[in-house]
């Protein structure tokens, strides 16, 4: 093969594939990683609206308890909770992008260093198990039991809340699939 063709092929590959020898993620894994970002957005928007005092259907003692702290520390709590959830979902993208294999240079102490595969695989796998368990528990009884409380949202408010939280059920399995692909690509014997 000519030197020009070789340079062209190397230039088209992601930086991590060239520096670490890890093949790029397949298209389905990239799409699954991006989908994890969207699983947390609806519940985050719902929580933030709730935190700023938008009436979402809670009544009775529960509604009164929430109203005491919103706006206030309750607002800060739901904003931080939503930001943390979105940040954790964003880490999934690192499993399909070069910065998941070589730490970005701007990160203190580890910038520019190769990320050990197990340092990403173990927390991602544990997160996938916890998220899948939580999602399945909610899907198969927990959510219905919580929504049966008389102070919980009812009618349209309950439907909106359910639709906002339902995408979270996909977060764990999507993370698991991307983690398995990352492990397959990075732990492959050369």
PDB file of C-alpha atoms in Angstrom, residues 14 22-30 95-97 101 178 181-182 184-185:
ATOM      1  CA  UNK A  14     -10.153   8.673  15.716  1.00  0.00           C
ATOM      2  CA  UNK A  22      -8.332   0.212  20.045  1.00  0.00           C
ATOM      3  CA  UNK A  23     -10.744  -0.039  17.121  1.00  0.00           C
ATOM      4  CA  UNK A  24     -13.434   2.641  16.929  1.00  0.00           C
ATOM      5  CA  UNK A  25     -16.865   1.954  18.386  1.00  0.00           C
ATOM      6  CA  UNK A  26     -19.516   0.617  16.023  1.00  0.00           C
ATOM      7  CA  UNK A  27     -22.297   2.966  14.980  1.00  0.00           C
ATOM      8  CA  UNK A  28     -24.915   1.239  17.168  1.00  0.00           C
ATOM      9  CA  UNK A  29     -22.749   1.789  20.280  1.00  0.00           C
ATOM     10  CA  UNK A  30     -22.313   5.485  19.464  1.00  0.00           C
ATOM     11  CA  UNK A  95     -16.941   4.753  26.226  1.00  0.00           C
ATOM     12  CA  UNK A  96     -17.272   5.442  22.494  1.00  0.00           C
ATOM     13  CA  UNK A  97     -15.094   8.553  22.123  1.00  0.00           C
ATOM     14  CA  UNK A 101      -9.339   5.999  26.312  1.00  0.00           C
ATOM     15  CA  UNK A 178     -22.116   0.273  25.504  1.00  0.00           C
ATOM     16  CA  UNK A 181     -18.834  -3.118  23.526  1.00  0.00           C
ATOM     17  CA  UNK A 182     -16.139  -0.997  25.216  1.00  0.00           C
ATOM     18  CA  UNK A 184     -14.852  -6.120  23.890  1.00  0.00           C
ATOM     19  CA  UNK A 185     -12.810  -3.483  22.048  1.00  0.00           C
TER      20      UNK A 185
END
